[in-house]
Short mmCIF file of C-alpha atoms in Angstrom, two decimals:
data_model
loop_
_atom_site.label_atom_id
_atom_site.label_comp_id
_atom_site.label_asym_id
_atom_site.label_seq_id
_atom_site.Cartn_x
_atom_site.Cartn_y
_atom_site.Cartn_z
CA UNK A 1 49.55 55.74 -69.79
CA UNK A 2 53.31 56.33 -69.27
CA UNK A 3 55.47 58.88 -71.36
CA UNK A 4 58.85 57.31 -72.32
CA UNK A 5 61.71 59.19 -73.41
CA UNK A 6 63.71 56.87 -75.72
CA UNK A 7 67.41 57.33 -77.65
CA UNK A 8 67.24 57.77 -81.05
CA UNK A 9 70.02 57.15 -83.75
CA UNK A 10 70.05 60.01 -86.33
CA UNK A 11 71.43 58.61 -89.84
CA UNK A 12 75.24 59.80 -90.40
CA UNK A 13 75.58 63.61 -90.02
CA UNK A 14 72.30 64.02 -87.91
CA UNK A 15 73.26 65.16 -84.10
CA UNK A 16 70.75 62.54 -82.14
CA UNK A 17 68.12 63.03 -79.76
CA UNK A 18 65.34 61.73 -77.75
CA UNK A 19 61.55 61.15 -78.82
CA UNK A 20 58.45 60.83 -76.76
CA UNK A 21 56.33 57.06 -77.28
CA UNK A 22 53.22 57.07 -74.68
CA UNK A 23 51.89 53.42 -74.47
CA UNK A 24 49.34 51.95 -71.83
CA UNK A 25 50.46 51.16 -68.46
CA UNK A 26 48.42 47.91 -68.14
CA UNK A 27 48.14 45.13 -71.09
CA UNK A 28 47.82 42.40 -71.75
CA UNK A 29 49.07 40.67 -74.53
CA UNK A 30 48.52 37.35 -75.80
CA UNK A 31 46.63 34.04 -76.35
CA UNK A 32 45.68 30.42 -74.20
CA UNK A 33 44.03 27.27 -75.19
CA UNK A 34 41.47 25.89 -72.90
CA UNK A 35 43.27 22.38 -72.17
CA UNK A 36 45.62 25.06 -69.67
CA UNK A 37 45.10 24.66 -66.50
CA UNK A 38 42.97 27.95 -65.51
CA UNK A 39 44.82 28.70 -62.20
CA UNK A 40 47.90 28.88 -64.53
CA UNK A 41 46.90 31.35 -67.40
CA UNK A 42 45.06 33.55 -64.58
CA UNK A 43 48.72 33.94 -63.12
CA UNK A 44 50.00 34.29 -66.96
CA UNK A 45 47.02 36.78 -67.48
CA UNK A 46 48.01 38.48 -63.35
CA UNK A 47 51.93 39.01 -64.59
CA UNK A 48 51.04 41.46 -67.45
CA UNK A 49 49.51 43.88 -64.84
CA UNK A 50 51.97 43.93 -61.58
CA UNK A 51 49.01 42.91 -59.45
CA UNK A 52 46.54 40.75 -57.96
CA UNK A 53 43.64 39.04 -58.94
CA UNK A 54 41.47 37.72 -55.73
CA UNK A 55 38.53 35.49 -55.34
CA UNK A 56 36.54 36.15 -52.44
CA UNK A 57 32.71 36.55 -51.21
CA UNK A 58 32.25 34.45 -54.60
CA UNK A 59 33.70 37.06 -57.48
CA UNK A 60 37.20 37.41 -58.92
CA UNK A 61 38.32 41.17 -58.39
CA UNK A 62 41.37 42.25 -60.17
CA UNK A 63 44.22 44.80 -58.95
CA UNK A 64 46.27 46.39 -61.34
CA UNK A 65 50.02 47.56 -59.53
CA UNK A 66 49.09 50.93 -59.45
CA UNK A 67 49.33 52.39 -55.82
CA UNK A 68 46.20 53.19 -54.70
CA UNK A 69 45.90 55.31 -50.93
CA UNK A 70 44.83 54.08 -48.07
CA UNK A 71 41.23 55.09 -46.68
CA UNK A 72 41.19 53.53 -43.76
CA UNK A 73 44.22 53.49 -40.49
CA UNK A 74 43.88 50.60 -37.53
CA UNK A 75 45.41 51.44 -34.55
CA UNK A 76 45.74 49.61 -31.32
CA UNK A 77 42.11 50.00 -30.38
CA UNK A 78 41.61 47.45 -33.37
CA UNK A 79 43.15 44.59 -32.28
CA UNK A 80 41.83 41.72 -30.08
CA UNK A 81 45.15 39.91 -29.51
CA UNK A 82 48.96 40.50 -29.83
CA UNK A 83 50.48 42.07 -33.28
CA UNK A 84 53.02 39.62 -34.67
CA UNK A 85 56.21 41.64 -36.31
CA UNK A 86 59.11 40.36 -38.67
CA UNK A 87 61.24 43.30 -39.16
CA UNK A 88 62.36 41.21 -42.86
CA UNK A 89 62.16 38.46 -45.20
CA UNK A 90 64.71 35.22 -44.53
CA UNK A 91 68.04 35.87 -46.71
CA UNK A 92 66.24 32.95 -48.96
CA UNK A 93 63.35 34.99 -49.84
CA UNK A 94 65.76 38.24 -49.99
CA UNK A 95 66.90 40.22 -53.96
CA UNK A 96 67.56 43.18 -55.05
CA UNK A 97 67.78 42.67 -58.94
CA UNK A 98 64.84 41.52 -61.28
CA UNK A 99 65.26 39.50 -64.72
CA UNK A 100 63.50 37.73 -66.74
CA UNK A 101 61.79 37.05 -70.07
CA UNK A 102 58.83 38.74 -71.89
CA UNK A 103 57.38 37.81 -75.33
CA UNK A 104 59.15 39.89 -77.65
CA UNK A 105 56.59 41.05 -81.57
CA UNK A 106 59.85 41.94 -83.00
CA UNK A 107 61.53 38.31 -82.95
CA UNK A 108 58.84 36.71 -84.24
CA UNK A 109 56.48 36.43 -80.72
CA UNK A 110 59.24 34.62 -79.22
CA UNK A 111 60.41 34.81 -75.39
CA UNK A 112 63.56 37.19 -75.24
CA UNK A 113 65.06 38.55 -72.03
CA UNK A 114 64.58 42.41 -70.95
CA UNK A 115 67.13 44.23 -69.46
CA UNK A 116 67.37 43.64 -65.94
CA UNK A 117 66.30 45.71 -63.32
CA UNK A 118 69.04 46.53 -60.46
CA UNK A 119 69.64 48.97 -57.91
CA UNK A 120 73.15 49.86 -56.31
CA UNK A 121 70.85 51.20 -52.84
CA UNK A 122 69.58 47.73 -52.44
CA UNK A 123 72.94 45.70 -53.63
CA UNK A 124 74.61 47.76 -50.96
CA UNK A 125 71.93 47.19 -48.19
CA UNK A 126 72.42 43.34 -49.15
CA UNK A 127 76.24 43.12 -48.53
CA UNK A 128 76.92 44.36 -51.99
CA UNK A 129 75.96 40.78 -53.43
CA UNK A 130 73.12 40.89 -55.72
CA UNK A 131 70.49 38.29 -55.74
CA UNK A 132 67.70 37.94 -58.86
CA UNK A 133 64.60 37.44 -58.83
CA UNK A 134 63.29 35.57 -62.35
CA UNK A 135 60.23 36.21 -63.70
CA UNK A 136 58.41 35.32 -66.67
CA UNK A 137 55.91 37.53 -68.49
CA UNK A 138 53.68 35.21 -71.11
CA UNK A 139 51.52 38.15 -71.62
CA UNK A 140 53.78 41.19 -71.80
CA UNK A 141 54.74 42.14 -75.56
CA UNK A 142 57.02 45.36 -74.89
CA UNK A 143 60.39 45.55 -73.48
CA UNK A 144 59.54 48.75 -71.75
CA UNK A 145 56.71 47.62 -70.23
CA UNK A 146 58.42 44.36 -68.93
CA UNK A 147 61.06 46.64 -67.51
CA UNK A 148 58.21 48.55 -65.49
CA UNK A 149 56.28 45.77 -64.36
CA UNK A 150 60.12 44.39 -63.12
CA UNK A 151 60.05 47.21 -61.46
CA UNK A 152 57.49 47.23 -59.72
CA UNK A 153 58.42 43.96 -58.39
CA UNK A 154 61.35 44.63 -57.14
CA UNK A 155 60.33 48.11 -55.42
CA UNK A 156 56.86 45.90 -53.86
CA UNK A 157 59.48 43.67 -52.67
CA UNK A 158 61.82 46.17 -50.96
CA UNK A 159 58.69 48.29 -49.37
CA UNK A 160 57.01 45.35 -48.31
CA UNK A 161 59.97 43.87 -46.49
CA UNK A 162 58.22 43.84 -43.10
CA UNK A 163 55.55 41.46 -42.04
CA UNK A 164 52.84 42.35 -39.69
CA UNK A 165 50.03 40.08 -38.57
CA UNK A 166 47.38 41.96 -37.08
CA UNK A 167 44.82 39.79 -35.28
CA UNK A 168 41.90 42.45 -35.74
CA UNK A 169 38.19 42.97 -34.14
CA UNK A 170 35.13 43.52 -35.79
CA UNK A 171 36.30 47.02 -37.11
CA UNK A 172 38.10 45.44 -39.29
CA UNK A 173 35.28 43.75 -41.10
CA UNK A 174 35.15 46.98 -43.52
CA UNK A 175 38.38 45.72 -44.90
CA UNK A 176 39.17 43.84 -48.28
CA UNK A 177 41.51 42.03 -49.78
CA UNK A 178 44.43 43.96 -51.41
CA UNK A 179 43.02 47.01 -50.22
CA UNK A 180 45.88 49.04 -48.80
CA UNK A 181 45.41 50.32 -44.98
CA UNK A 182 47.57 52.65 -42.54
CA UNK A 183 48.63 51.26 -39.25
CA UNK A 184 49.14 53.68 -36.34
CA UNK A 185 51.33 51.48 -33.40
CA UNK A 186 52.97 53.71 -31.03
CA UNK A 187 54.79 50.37 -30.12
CA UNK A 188 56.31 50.38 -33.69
CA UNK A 189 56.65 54.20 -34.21
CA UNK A 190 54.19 53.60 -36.98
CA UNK A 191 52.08 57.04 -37.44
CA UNK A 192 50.12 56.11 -40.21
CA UNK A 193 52.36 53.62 -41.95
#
């Protein structure tokens, strides 16, 4: 669970402060029919915890956006062809700002927009122009949580900005989906990156 510190408004004559809410980092928060198409509520169901869920070797496995360490590092001795790098996304693929909706209890369950998320770092690594990324969260009832799981997009986004394909051996079999790894390439200067 995350502590927030939130504002409060003191009736007239009081002097203000702040007050400590704890809610659960990972919720989810609302209601399908079954004539949806199941691919979509699985992603409406995936947006309310910042992760990924993955089928593979015939079960679903879900991620929540937590950051979980690495327990494993490849190195060059891993591969069994050449390591494909692009340094960063296309300027089409490229923000630095998230906004979007969430389904708000206190307007009556209806979509409202949560404050966006923005960051003057990025804008100014970008140009100073900043470029949004929408999203929608069907499942996410609390502004404060849509704000973190905005977040967390944005900051997967900016951290992730490189892409590395890494035609591996057999060593690599002890691998998994969505399981985080360290890469040691001398090539790249990566020491467990």
């Amino acid at each position: 669970a995350d502590n927030i510190t939130a504002p409060v408004n003191l009736a007239a004559g009081g002097t203000g402060g702040t007050v400590q809410l704890r809610q659960k980092r990972y919720t989810c928060n609302g209601s399908f029919t079954l004539d949806q198409e199941p691919t979509k509520v699985l992603e409406d169901l995936r947006s309310a915890m910042g992760g990924a869920c993955i089928y593979a070797m015939g079960k679903w496995y879900g991620y929540a956006g937590a950051a979980a360490v690495p327990t494993v590092t490849l190195t060059e001795k891993d591969l069994r062809g050449p390591l494909k790098y692009r340094p960063r996304p296309s300027l089409k693929d490229l923000f630095n700002a998230v906004r979007g909706t969430y389904v708000n209890a206190d307007n009556y369950w209806q979509q409202t927009d949560f404050p966006p998320i923005t960051s003057a770092t990025y804008e100014a690594q970008d140009n100073n122009k900043r470029h949004y990324r929408d999203i929608q969260l069907p499942f996410t009832s609390d502004v404060y949580a849509a704000q973190r799981l905005g977040s967390i997009e944005l900051e997967r986004h900016r951290a992730g900005r490189t892409t590395i394909e890494f035609p591996a051996k057999i060593t690599a079999m002890r691998l998994f989906v969505w399981r985080p790894v360290y890469l040691t390439i001398a090539e790249l200067g990566f020491n467990q990156k």
